[in-house]
mmCIF file of C-alpha atoms in Angstrom:
data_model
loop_
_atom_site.group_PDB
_atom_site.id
_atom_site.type_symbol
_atom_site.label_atom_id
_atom_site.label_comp_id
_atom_site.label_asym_id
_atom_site.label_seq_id
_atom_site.Cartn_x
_atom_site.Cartn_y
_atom_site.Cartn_z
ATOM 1 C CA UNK A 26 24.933 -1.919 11.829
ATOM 2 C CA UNK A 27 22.123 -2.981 9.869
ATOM 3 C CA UNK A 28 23.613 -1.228 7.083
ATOM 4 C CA UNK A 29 25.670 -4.290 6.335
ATOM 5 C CA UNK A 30 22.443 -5.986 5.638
ATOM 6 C CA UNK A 31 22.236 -3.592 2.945
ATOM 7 C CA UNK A 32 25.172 -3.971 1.250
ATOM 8 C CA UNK A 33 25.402 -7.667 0.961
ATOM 9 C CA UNK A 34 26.637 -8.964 -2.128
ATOM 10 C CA UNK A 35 23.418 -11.073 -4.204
ATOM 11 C CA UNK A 36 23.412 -12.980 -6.984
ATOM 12 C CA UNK A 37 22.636 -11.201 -10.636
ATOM 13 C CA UNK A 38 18.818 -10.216 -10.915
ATOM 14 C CA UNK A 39 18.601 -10.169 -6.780
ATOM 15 C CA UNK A 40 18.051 -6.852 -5.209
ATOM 16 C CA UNK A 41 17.693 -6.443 -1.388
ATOM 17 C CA UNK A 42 15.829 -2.906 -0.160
ATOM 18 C CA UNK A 43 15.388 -2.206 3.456
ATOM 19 C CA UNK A 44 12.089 -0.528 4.962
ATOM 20 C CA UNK A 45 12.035 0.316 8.492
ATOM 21 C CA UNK A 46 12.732 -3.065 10.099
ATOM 22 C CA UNK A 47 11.539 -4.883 7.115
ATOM 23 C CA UNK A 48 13.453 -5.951 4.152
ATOM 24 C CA UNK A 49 12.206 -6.971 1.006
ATOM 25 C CA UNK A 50 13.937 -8.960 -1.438
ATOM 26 C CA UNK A 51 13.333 -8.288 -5.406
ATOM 27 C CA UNK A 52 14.446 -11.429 -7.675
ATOM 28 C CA UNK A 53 14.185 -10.618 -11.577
ATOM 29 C CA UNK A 54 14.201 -14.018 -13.079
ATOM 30 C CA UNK A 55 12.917 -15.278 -16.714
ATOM 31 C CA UNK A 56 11.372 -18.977 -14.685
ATOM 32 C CA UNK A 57 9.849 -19.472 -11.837
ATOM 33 C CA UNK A 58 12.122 -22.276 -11.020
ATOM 34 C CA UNK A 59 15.138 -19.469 -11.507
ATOM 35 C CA UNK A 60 13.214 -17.136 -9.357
ATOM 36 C CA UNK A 61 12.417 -19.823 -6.726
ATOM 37 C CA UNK A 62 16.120 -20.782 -6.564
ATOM 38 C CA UNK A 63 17.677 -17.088 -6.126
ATOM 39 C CA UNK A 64 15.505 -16.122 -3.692
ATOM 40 C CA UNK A 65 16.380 -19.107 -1.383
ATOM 41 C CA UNK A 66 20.029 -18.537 -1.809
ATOM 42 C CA UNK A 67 19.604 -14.997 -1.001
ATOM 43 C CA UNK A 68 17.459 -15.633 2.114
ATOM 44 C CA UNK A 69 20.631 -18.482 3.333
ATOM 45 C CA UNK A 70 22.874 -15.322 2.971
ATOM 46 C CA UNK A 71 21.093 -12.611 4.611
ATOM 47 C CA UNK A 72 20.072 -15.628 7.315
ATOM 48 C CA UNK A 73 23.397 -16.323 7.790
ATOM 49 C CA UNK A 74 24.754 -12.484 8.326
ATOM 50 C CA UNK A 75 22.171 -11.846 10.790
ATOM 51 C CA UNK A 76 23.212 -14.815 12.718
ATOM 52 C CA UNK A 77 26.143 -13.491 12.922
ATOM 53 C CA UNK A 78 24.843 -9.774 14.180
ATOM 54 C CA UNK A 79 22.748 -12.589 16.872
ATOM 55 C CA UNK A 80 19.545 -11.032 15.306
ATOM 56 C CA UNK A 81 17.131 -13.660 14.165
ATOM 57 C CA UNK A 82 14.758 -14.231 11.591
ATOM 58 C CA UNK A 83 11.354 -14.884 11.410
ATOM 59 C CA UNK A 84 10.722 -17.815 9.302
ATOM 60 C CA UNK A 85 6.608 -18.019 9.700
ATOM 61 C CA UNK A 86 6.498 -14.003 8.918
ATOM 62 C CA UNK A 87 8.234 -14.518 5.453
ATOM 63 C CA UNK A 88 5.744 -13.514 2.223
ATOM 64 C CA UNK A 89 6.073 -13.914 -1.313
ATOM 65 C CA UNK A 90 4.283 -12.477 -4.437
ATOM 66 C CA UNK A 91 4.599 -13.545 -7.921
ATOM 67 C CA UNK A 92 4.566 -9.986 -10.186
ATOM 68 C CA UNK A 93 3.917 -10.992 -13.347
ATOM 69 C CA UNK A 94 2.314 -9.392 -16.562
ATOM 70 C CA UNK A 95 0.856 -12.957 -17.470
ATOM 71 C CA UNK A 96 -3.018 -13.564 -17.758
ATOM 72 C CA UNK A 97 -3.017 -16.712 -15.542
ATOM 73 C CA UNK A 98 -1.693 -16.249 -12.002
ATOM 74 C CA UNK A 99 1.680 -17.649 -11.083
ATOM 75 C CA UNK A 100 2.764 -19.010 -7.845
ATOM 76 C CA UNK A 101 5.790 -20.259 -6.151
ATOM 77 C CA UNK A 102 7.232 -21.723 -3.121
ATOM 78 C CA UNK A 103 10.536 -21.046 -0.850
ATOM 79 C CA UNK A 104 12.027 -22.650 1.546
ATOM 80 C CA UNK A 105 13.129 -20.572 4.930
ATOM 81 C CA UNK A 106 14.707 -22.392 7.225
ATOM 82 C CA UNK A 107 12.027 -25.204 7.971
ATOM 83 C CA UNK A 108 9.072 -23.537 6.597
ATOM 84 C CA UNK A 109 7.812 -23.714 3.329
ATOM 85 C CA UNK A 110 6.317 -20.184 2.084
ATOM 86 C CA UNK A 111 3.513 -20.121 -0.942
ATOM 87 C CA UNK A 112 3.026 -17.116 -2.512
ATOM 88 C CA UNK A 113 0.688 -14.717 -1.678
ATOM 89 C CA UNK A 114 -1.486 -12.440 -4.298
ATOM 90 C CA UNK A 115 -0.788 -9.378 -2.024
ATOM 91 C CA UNK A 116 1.648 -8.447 0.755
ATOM 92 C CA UNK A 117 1.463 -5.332 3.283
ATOM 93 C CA UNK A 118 4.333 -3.346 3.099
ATOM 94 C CA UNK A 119 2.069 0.068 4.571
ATOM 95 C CA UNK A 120 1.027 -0.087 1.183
ATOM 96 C CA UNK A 121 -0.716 -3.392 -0.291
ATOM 97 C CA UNK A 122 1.234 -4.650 -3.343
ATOM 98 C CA UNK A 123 -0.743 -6.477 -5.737
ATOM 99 C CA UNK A 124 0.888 -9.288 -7.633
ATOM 100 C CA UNK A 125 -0.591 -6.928 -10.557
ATOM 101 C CA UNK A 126 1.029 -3.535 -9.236
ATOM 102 C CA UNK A 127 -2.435 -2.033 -9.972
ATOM 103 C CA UNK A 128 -3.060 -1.393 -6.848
ATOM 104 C CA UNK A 129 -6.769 -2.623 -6.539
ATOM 105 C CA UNK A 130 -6.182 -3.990 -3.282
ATOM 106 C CA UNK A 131 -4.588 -0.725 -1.707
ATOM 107 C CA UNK A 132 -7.328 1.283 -2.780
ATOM 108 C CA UNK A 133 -9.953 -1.086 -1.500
ATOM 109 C CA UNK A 134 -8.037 -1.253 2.026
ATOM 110 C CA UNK A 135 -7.603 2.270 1.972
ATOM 111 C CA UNK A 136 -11.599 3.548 1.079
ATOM 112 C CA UNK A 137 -12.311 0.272 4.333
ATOM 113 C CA UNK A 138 -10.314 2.042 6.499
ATOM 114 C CA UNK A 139 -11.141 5.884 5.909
ATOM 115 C CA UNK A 140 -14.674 4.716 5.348
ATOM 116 C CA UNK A 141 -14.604 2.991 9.626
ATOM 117 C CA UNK A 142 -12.659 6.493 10.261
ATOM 118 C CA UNK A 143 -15.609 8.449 8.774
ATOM 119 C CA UNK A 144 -18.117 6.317 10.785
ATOM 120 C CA UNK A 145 -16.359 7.256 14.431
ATOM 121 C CA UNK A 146 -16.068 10.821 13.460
ATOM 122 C CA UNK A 147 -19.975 10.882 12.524
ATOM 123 C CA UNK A 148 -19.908 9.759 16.313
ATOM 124 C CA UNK A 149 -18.473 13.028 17.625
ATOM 125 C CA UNK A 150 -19.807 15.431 14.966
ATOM 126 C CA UNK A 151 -23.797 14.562 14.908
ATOM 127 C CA UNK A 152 -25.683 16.752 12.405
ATOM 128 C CA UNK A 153 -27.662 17.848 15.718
ATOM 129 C CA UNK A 154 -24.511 18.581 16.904
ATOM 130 C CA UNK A 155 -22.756 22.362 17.325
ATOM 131 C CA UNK A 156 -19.891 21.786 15.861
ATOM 132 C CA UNK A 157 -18.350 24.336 14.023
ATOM 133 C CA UNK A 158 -17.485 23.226 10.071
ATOM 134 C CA UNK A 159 -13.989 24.165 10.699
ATOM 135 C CA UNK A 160 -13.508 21.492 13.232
ATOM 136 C CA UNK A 161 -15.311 18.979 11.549
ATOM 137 C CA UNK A 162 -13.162 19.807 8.485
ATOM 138 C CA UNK A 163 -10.198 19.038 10.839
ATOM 139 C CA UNK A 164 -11.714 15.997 12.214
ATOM 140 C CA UNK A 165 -12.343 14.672 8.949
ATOM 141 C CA UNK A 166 -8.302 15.245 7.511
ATOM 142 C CA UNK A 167 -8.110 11.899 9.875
ATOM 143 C CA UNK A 168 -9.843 9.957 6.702
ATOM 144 C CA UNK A 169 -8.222 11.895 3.706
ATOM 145 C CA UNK A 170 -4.393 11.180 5.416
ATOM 146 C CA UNK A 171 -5.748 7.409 5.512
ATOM 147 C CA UNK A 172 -6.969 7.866 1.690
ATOM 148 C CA UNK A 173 -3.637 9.560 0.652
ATOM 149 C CA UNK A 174 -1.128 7.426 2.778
ATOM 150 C CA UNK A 175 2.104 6.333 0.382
ATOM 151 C CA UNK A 176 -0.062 8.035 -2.578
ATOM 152 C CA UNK A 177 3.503 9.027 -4.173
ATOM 153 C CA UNK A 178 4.328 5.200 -4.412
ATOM 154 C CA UNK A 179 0.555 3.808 -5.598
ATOM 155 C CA UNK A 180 -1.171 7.266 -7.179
ATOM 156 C CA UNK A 181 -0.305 6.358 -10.689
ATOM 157 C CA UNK A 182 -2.377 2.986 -10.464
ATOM 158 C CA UNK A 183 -5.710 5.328 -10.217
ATOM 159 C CA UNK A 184 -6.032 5.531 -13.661
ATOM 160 C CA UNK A 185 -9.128 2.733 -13.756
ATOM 161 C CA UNK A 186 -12.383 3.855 -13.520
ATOM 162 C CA UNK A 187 -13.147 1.503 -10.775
ATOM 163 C CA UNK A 188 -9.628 2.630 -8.796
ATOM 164 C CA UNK A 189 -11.355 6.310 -9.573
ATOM 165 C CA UNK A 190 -14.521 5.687 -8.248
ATOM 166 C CA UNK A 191 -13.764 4.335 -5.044
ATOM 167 C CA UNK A 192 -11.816 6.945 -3.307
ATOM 168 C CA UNK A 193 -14.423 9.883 -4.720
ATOM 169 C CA UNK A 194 -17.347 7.960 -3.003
ATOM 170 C CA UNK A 195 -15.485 7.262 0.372
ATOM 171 C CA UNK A 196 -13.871 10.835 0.261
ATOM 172 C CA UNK A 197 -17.741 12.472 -0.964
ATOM 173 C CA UNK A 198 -19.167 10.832 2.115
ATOM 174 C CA UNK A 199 -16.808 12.564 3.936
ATOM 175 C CA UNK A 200 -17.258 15.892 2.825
ATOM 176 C CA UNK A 201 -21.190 15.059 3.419
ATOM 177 C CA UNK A 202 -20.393 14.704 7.013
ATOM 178 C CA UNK A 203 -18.826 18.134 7.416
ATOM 179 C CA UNK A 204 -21.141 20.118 5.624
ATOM 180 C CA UNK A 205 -24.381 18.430 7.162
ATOM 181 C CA UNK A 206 -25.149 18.565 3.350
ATOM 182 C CA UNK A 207 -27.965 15.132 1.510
ATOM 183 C CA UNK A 208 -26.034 11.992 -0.230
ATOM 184 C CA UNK A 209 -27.367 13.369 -3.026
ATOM 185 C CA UNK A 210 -24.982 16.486 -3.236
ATOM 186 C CA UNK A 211 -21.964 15.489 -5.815
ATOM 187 C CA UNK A 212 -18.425 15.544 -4.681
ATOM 188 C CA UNK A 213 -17.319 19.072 -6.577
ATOM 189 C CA UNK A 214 -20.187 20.794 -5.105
ATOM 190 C CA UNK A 215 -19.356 19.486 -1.576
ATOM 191 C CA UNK A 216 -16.359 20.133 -1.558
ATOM 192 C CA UNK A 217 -16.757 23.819 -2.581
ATOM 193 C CA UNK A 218 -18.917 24.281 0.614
ATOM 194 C CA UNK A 219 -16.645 22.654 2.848
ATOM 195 C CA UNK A 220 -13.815 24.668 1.253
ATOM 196 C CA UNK A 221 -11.612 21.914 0.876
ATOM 197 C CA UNK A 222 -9.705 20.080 -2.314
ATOM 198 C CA UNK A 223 -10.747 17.355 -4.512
ATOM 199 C CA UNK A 224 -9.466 13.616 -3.949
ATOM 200 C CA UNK A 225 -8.491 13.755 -7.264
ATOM 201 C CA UNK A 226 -6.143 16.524 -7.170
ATOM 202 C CA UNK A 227 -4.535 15.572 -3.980
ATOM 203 C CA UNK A 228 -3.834 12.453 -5.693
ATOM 204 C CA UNK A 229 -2.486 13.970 -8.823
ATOM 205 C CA UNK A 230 -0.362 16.467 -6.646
ATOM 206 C CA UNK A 231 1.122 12.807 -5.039
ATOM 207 C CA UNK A 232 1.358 11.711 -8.343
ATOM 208 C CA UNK A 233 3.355 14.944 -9.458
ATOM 209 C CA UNK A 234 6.075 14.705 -6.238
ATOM 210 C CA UNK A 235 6.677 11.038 -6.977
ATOM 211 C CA UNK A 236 7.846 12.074 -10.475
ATOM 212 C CA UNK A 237 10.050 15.034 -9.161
ATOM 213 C CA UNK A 238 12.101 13.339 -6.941
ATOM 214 C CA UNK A 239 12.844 10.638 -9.424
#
C-alpha cells in the first residue's frame, strides 16, 4: 500500500524517497522561492493521497534544510497544512544531515553518544575488576556500532582533520578501557593490544561498500 506513496507523480526537480515510515522529499530548484513553491505543492499531493489511504500527516513533525554550496546560510519556509515550517540547519534521519552534507554534526552526535556508551561500560568493567579482555572487547563493540552506524552513507565526509580527530579520540578511549592501558597510550598501539581494528579502517572499509553497491 504505501508503495503508492512512492510512485506519485511530482513536479520536475521533486523527488520523493521513502525510509522506514518516514519520507523525505528532495526539491532541486535554482531559487528559493522555486524551491519553497514545489515543495508545498508536493506536500498538498502526498497530503491528499494519504487522506485518501485515511493515514494522516503530521504537520508539527515536518523539517526542512536548505543544502546549499553558498557561503551565507539560506533559509526557507513551507506551509503544511496550518503550520508554517522554517528550516532547520540539520535534520535526523538516523543519520544527521547537515545543510553542508559534511557531516560535522553526525560525527559530533555520534563520538556524544559512543562517548555516554563508553562511560556505562567503564561501570561494569572497573580496572579493579576481573574481567577478562575478551569480554570487555565485546562490551565495548556497543560504542564502535554507535561510531560506525550508516558509515556507508556519511564515511566519505571524514576527510577533515577535525571530522578525523574526533572519532580516533572517542574510539582511543575506548580501547583504553579494555586494555586497562594510561591515556597516554596512542590509538595504533592500543589497539594492537586489544587486538582489534583501527576506526579509520572500519571507516574506509564503509567507505569502500558504499562505492560497490553504487
Amino acid at each position: 500500500m504505501y508503495d503508492g506513496l512512492l510512485q506519485l507523480t511530482l513536479s520536475r526537480g521533486v523527488k520523493i524517497v521513502g525510509f522506514e515510515d518516514d519520507v523525505a522529499l528532495m526539491v532541486f530548484r535554482e531559487t528559493i522561492e522555486e524551491v519553497e513553491v514545489r515543495a508545498t505543492q508536493a506536500i498538498e499531493i502526498i497530503e491528499n493521497w494519504m487522506c485518501g489511504k485515511k493515514l494522516p500527516l503530521v504537520h508539527h513533525k515536518t523539517e526542512v534544510m536548505m543544502i546549499s554550496n553558498r557561503k551565507a546560510v539560506q533559509h526557507s519556509t513551507i506551509t503544511v497544512g496550518e503550520v508554517t515550517i522554517d528550516s532547520k540547519r540539520e535534520v535526523n534521519l538516523g543519520v544527521m544531515i547537515d545543510d553542508r552534507l559534511n557531516f560535522n554534526t553526525h560525527v559530533d552526535y555520534a563520538c556524544e553518544k559512543a562517548t555516554k556508551a563508553i562511560t556505562a561500560l567503564t561501570r561494569i568493567m572497573l580496572n579493579s575488576s576481573a574481567i577478562s579482555i575478551s569480554k570487555r572487547r565485546l562490551l565495548a563493540s556497543v560504542s564502535t556500532s554507535i561510531l560506525r552506524y550508516g558509515a556507508p552513507v556519511w564515511a566519505a565526509g571524514v576527510i577533515t582533520r577535525r571530522n578525523l580527530n574526533r572519532p580516533n579520540s572517542t574510539y582511543t578511549l575506548m580501547a583504553i578501557r579494555v586494555a586497562n592501558a594510561y591515556r597516554t597510550i596512542s590509538m595504533d598501539a592500543v589497539c594492537t593490544i586489544v587486538g582489534i581494528i583501527t576506526i579509520n579502517i572500519l571507516l574506509e572499509d564503509c567507505e569502500c561498500y558504499r562505492l560497490s553497491i553504487r
